[in-house]
Amino acid sequence: MNDQLIIDVGMHTGRDTEFYLKKGFHVVGIEANPALVREVERRLHDYIRQRRLTIYNVAIHDREGEVDFHVNLQKDDWGTTSESFAARNRRLGTQDRVIRVPCLRFETILEQCGVPYYLKIDIEGADLLCLSALHQVRERPRYVSIEAGLTSFDETFTELSHFWTLGYRRFKIVNQALNPTVRCPRPPLEGDYVDAAFDGTTSGPFGEEAPGAWLDVEQTLARYRSVLREQALFGAQGRFYGTRLARLHAWYRRIAGKEPVGWYDIHARLGDAA
């Protein structure tokens, strides 16, 4: 494992990547959308020149070659190679256009770049391809985060099963809707201190700086059941999403000091040691 390396799978506009670079890490960014890659290359040119940032303009897939990529015209963080995710996005009122992009297996990138200290995965429907690739390497990242599946308990159980088999024993379920309230600790717990602000298009702090307490797998499953119940009613694909009842529910949660119904990342830590 390279303890100076972070791999950002789903680089998007590069805000997470830039945060990791400012904390002193080397970064490999992976992004399928060529327009977003061009923007990041322009903005972070100095880091590329210093060889601290390497960018792969590819989609992650189960084969190598080319694949259809759905560029979302309203929400550029919803780009996906998944037909089912693209259909979901259209049901939620967005439009997309399809382009052909090169694709690689994540195993290939690990072979070329090595195993990172932290692996951030957020690629709209293909996260499990990256987790599956970790089964093929002897070492594991110390920390991994993925976008949590919110459609069924089976999906959640599959994600946690991968983590458990890979040796991850502690977890945090992070509500991304709370990102605007999150700040990095000082003194820092990961890398250098950065006075960063986060929003819903960023993943936020990682490792020991990720907000919340570390949970064991039983606590994590119990927390997930609660999240899934909320999602079934008021989440983006929930029964009452977009209705007056959902607005009243959101108002009640604010008044009661409860977390908003958001979207979630799950952070995993290797082994049991603190």
Short mmCIF file of C-alpha atoms in Angstrom, two decimals:
data_model
loop_
_atom_site.label_atom_id
_atom_site.label_comp_id
_atom_site.label_asym_id
_atom_site.label_seq_id
_atom_site.Cartn_x
_atom_site.Cartn_y
_atom_site.Cartn_z
CA MET A 1 0.00 0.00 0.00
CA ASN A 2 1.22 3.49 -0.89
CA ASP A 3 0.38 5.62 2.16
CA GLN A 4 0.88 8.82 0.13
CA LEU A 5 -1.63 7.87 -2.61
CA ILE A 6 -5.37 8.44 -2.96
CA ILE A 7 -7.40 7.14 -5.91
CA ASP A 8 -10.48 9.24 -6.70
CA VAL A 9 -12.83 7.10 -8.80
CA GLY A 10 -15.48 9.47 -10.12
CA MET A 11 -13.38 12.64 -10.05
CA HIS A 12 -16.23 14.80 -11.39
CA THR A 13 -15.11 18.47 -11.24
CA GLY A 14 -12.02 17.61 -9.23
CA ARG A 15 -13.00 19.29 -5.97
CA ASP A 16 -12.33 16.15 -3.93
CA THR A 17 -9.11 15.60 -5.86
CA GLU A 18 -7.98 19.15 -5.14
CA PHE A 19 -8.77 18.69 -1.44
CA TYR A 20 -6.62 15.54 -1.29
CA LEU A 21 -3.77 17.30 -3.09
CA LYS A 22 -3.88 20.22 -0.66
CA LYS A 23 -3.69 17.73 2.20
CA GLY A 24 -0.36 16.60 0.75
CA PHE A 25 -1.31 13.36 -1.02
CA HIS A 26 -0.58 12.20 -4.55
CA VAL A 27 -3.81 11.52 -6.43
CA VAL A 28 -4.96 9.36 -9.32
CA GLY A 29 -8.25 10.76 -10.65
CA ILE A 30 -10.60 8.69 -12.81
CA GLU A 31 -13.37 10.37 -14.78
CA ALA A 32 -15.29 9.24 -17.87
CA ASN A 33 -16.70 12.63 -18.94
CA PRO A 34 -14.09 14.25 -21.24
CA ALA A 35 -15.47 17.77 -20.74
CA LEU A 36 -14.99 17.50 -16.98
CA VAL A 37 -11.49 16.10 -17.43
CA ARG A 38 -10.48 19.04 -19.63
CA GLU A 39 -11.66 21.48 -16.97
CA VAL A 40 -9.77 19.68 -14.18
CA GLU A 41 -6.63 19.48 -16.32
CA ARG A 42 -6.79 23.24 -16.85
CA ARG A 43 -7.46 24.13 -13.21
CA LEU A 44 -5.01 21.65 -11.64
CA HIS A 45 -2.30 21.90 -14.30
CA ASP A 46 0.45 22.67 -11.77
CA TYR A 47 -0.21 19.44 -9.83
CA ILE A 48 -0.06 17.46 -13.08
CA ARG A 49 3.22 19.14 -14.00
CA GLN A 50 4.60 18.27 -10.55
CA ARG A 51 3.54 14.64 -11.14
CA ARG A 52 1.37 14.68 -8.05
CA LEU A 53 -1.82 14.22 -10.11
CA THR A 54 -2.45 11.58 -12.76
CA ILE A 55 -5.79 11.52 -14.59
CA TYR A 56 -7.41 8.60 -16.40
CA ASN A 57 -10.14 9.79 -18.79
CA VAL A 58 -11.92 6.42 -18.78
CA ALA A 59 -15.01 4.69 -17.44
CA ILE A 60 -14.60 1.72 -15.10
CA HIS A 61 -16.08 -1.42 -16.62
CA ASP A 62 -15.80 -5.21 -16.48
CA ARG A 63 -13.88 -5.21 -19.76
CA GLU A 64 -11.50 -2.97 -21.67
CA GLY A 65 -12.38 -1.11 -24.87
CA GLU A 66 -15.22 1.39 -25.26
CA VAL A 67 -18.62 1.78 -23.62
CA ASP A 68 -21.70 4.03 -23.84
CA PHE A 69 -21.65 6.81 -21.23
CA HIS A 70 -24.78 8.81 -20.36
CA VAL A 71 -23.86 12.48 -19.87
CA ASN A 72 -26.56 14.01 -17.69
CA LEU A 73 -27.53 17.42 -19.08
CA GLN A 74 -28.88 18.83 -15.80
CA LYS A 75 -26.68 17.16 -13.16
CA ASP A 76 -23.17 16.45 -14.39
CA ASP A 77 -22.45 14.34 -11.29
CA TRP A 78 -25.09 11.84 -12.48
CA GLY A 79 -23.12 10.62 -15.51
CA THR A 80 -23.23 6.83 -15.73
CA THR A 81 -22.55 3.75 -17.85
CA SER A 82 -25.54 2.03 -16.23
CA GLU A 83 -28.70 1.90 -18.34
CA SER A 84 -30.79 1.39 -15.18
CA PHE A 85 -29.24 4.45 -13.49
CA ALA A 86 -29.81 6.53 -16.63
CA ALA A 87 -33.46 5.42 -16.70
CA ARG A 88 -33.83 6.32 -13.00
CA ASN A 89 -32.37 9.76 -13.69
CA ARG A 90 -34.87 10.34 -16.50
CA ARG A 91 -37.71 9.36 -14.16
CA LEU A 92 -36.41 12.03 -11.79
CA GLY A 93 -36.83 14.65 -14.51
CA THR A 94 -33.36 14.92 -16.09
CA GLN A 95 -32.16 14.30 -19.64
CA ASP A 96 -28.98 12.75 -20.98
CA ARG A 97 -27.01 12.25 -24.15
CA VAL A 98 -24.93 9.17 -24.93
CA ILE A 99 -21.26 9.34 -25.93
CA ARG A 100 -18.67 6.62 -26.45
CA VAL A 101 -15.77 6.65 -24.01
CA PRO A 102 -12.79 4.35 -23.39
CA CYS A 103 -13.15 1.93 -20.48
CA LEU A 104 -10.74 0.00 -18.27
CA ARG A 105 -11.03 -2.66 -15.61
CA PHE A 106 -10.14 -1.27 -12.19
CA GLU A 107 -7.68 -4.15 -11.76
CA THR A 108 -5.62 -2.59 -14.56
CA ILE A 109 -5.41 0.75 -12.77
CA LEU A 110 -4.35 -0.94 -9.52
CA GLU A 111 -1.62 -2.80 -11.41
CA GLN A 112 -0.35 0.45 -12.93
CA CYS A 113 -0.68 2.76 -9.91
CA GLY A 114 -0.55 0.53 -6.84
CA VAL A 115 -2.89 0.16 -3.88
CA PRO A 116 -3.79 3.55 -2.33
CA TYR A 117 -4.07 4.61 1.29
CA TYR A 118 -7.64 5.78 0.61
CA LEU A 119 -9.93 4.76 -2.23
CA LYS A 120 -12.93 7.00 -2.95
CA ILE A 121 -15.52 5.38 -5.23
CA ASP A 122 -18.53 7.25 -6.62
CA ILE A 123 -19.35 6.15 -10.16
CA GLU A 124 -23.14 5.90 -10.32
CA GLY A 125 -23.95 2.23 -10.61
CA ALA A 126 -20.46 0.74 -10.99
CA ASP A 127 -19.02 1.04 -7.47
CA LEU A 128 -19.02 -2.72 -6.90
CA LEU A 129 -16.67 -3.21 -9.87
CA CYS A 130 -13.99 -1.40 -7.86
CA LEU A 131 -14.70 -3.32 -4.66
CA SER A 132 -14.57 -6.59 -6.60
CA ALA A 133 -11.17 -5.64 -8.03
CA LEU A 134 -9.74 -5.40 -4.50
CA HIS A 135 -10.23 -9.15 -4.12
CA GLN A 136 -7.51 -9.59 -6.77
CA VAL A 137 -4.72 -7.76 -4.90
CA ARG A 138 -2.84 -8.85 -1.78
CA GLU A 139 -2.93 -5.49 -0.01
CA ARG A 140 -5.98 -3.36 0.68
CA PRO A 141 -6.48 0.40 1.05
CA ARG A 142 -6.56 1.46 4.68
CA TYR A 143 -9.82 3.32 4.00
CA VAL A 144 -12.49 2.98 1.30
CA SER A 145 -15.68 4.95 0.72
CA ILE A 146 -18.51 4.21 -1.70
CA GLU A 147 -21.88 5.74 -2.41
CA ALA A 148 -24.34 3.72 -0.38
CA GLY A 149 -27.03 1.78 -2.19
CA LEU A 150 -30.45 2.97 -1.05
CA THR A 151 -32.93 0.86 -2.99
CA SER A 152 -32.96 -2.44 -1.08
CA PHE A 153 -31.49 -4.25 1.91
CA ASP A 154 -30.03 -6.86 -0.48
CA GLU A 155 -27.99 -4.12 -2.17
CA THR A 156 -26.72 -2.92 1.20
CA PHE A 157 -25.92 -6.44 2.35
CA THR A 158 -23.94 -7.11 -0.84
CA GLU A 159 -21.80 -4.01 -0.28
CA LEU A 160 -21.08 -4.91 3.34
CA SER A 161 -20.37 -8.52 2.41
CA HIS A 162 -17.65 -7.35 0.02
CA PHE A 163 -16.16 -5.13 2.70
CA TRP A 164 -16.22 -7.88 5.31
CA THR A 165 -14.58 -10.44 3.01
CA LEU A 166 -11.88 -7.89 2.17
CA GLY A 167 -11.08 -7.41 5.86
CA TYR A 168 -12.95 -4.19 6.71
CA ARG A 169 -14.45 -4.23 10.19
CA ARG A 170 -15.45 -0.66 11.07
CA PHE A 171 -17.85 1.59 9.19
CA LYS A 172 -19.30 5.10 9.11
CA ILE A 173 -22.55 5.98 7.34
CA VAL A 174 -22.16 9.62 6.35
CA ASN A 175 -25.18 11.72 5.38
CA GLN A 176 -23.96 13.82 2.45
CA ALA A 177 -26.78 16.33 2.95
CA LEU A 178 -24.89 17.47 6.07
CA ASN A 179 -21.70 18.29 4.13
CA PRO A 180 -22.16 22.09 4.40
CA THR A 181 -21.87 21.76 8.22
CA VAL A 182 -18.68 19.66 8.14
CA ARG A 183 -15.22 21.11 8.82
CA CYS A 184 -11.84 19.46 9.03
CA PRO A 185 -10.36 18.98 12.51
CA ARG A 186 -7.39 21.03 13.64
CA PRO A 187 -4.88 19.57 14.29
CA PRO A 188 -5.53 17.24 11.35
CA LEU A 189 -6.01 13.49 11.61
CA GLU A 190 -5.19 12.84 7.94
CA GLY A 191 -2.42 14.62 6.03
CA ASP A 192 -2.12 18.40 6.31
CA TYR A 193 -4.79 20.72 7.68
CA VAL A 194 -7.04 22.26 5.01
CA ASP A 195 -9.70 24.87 5.77
CA ALA A 196 -12.14 23.34 3.28
CA ALA A 197 -15.87 23.73 2.75
CA PHE A 198 -18.00 20.93 1.33
CA ASP A 199 -21.35 20.54 -0.40
CA GLY A 200 -23.48 17.81 -1.94
CA THR A 201 -21.20 17.36 -4.95
CA THR A 202 -18.18 16.57 -2.76
CA SER A 203 -17.41 13.52 -0.65
CA GLY A 204 -16.03 15.45 2.31
CA PRO A 205 -13.32 14.39 4.77
CA PHE A 206 -12.05 10.82 4.77
CA GLY A 207 -10.42 8.29 7.06
CA GLU A 208 -10.29 9.36 10.70
CA GLU A 209 -11.60 12.81 9.71
CA ALA A 210 -14.86 11.46 8.25
CA PRO A 211 -17.72 12.64 10.50
CA GLY A 212 -19.38 10.30 12.95
CA ALA A 213 -18.39 7.31 15.07
CA TRP A 214 -17.02 4.06 13.73
CA LEU A 215 -19.64 1.29 13.91
CA ASP A 216 -19.30 -2.48 13.90
CA VAL A 217 -21.14 -4.43 11.23
CA GLU A 218 -24.21 -5.13 13.38
CA GLN A 219 -24.60 -1.45 14.25
CA THR A 220 -24.08 -0.56 10.60
CA LEU A 221 -26.83 -2.91 9.43
CA ALA A 222 -29.22 -1.52 12.04
CA ARG A 223 -28.44 2.05 10.93
CA TYR A 224 -28.95 1.05 7.30
CA ARG A 225 -32.39 -0.39 8.04
CA SER A 226 -33.42 2.97 9.48
CA VAL A 227 -32.02 4.82 6.46
CA LEU A 228 -33.79 2.50 4.03
CA ARG A 229 -37.14 3.04 5.77
CA GLU A 230 -36.70 6.81 5.37
CA GLN A 231 -35.66 6.42 1.74
CA ALA A 232 -38.67 4.23 0.90
CA LEU A 233 -40.94 7.08 1.96
CA PHE A 234 -39.09 10.35 1.37
CA GLY A 235 -35.91 9.57 -0.61
CA ALA A 236 -35.36 10.41 -4.28
CA GLN A 237 -37.26 7.28 -5.32
CA GLY A 238 -39.56 7.20 -2.29
CA ARG A 239 -43.33 6.98 -2.24
CA PHE A 240 -43.85 10.61 -1.17
CA TYR A 241 -40.83 12.25 -2.83
CA GLY A 242 -41.66 15.75 -4.09
CA THR A 243 -45.05 15.88 -2.38
CA ARG A 244 -46.44 18.26 0.23
CA LEU A 245 -46.07 15.50 2.83
CA ALA A 246 -42.35 15.27 2.05
CA ARG A 247 -41.99 19.01 2.55
CA LEU A 248 -43.82 18.81 5.88
CA HIS A 249 -41.63 15.90 6.91
CA ALA A 250 -38.48 17.88 6.04
CA TRP A 251 -39.79 20.85 8.04
CA TYR A 252 -40.51 18.63 11.04
CA ARG A 253 -37.00 17.13 10.95
CA ARG A 254 -35.45 20.61 10.90
CA ILE A 255 -37.58 21.77 13.83
CA ALA A 256 -36.83 18.58 15.78
CA GLY A 257 -33.09 18.87 15.13
CA LYS A 258 -32.98 15.62 13.17
CA GLU A 259 -30.82 14.88 10.14
CA PRO A 260 -32.40 15.62 6.75
CA VAL A 261 -33.23 12.66 4.55
CA GLY A 262 -30.22 12.76 2.25
CA TRP A 263 -27.97 10.49 0.32
CA TYR A 264 -25.19 8.57 1.97
CA ASP A 265 -21.61 7.38 1.67
CA ILE A 266 -20.31 4.41 3.59
CA HIS A 267 -16.71 4.66 4.81
CA ALA A 268 -14.87 1.47 5.76
CA ARG A 269 -11.70 1.02 7.81
CA LEU A 270 -9.43 -1.99 7.47
CA GLY A 271 -9.20 -4.25 10.49
CA ASP A 272 -10.19 -3.50 14.08
CA ALA A 273 -7.35 -1.27 15.27
CA ALA A 274 -8.05 2.38 16.01
#
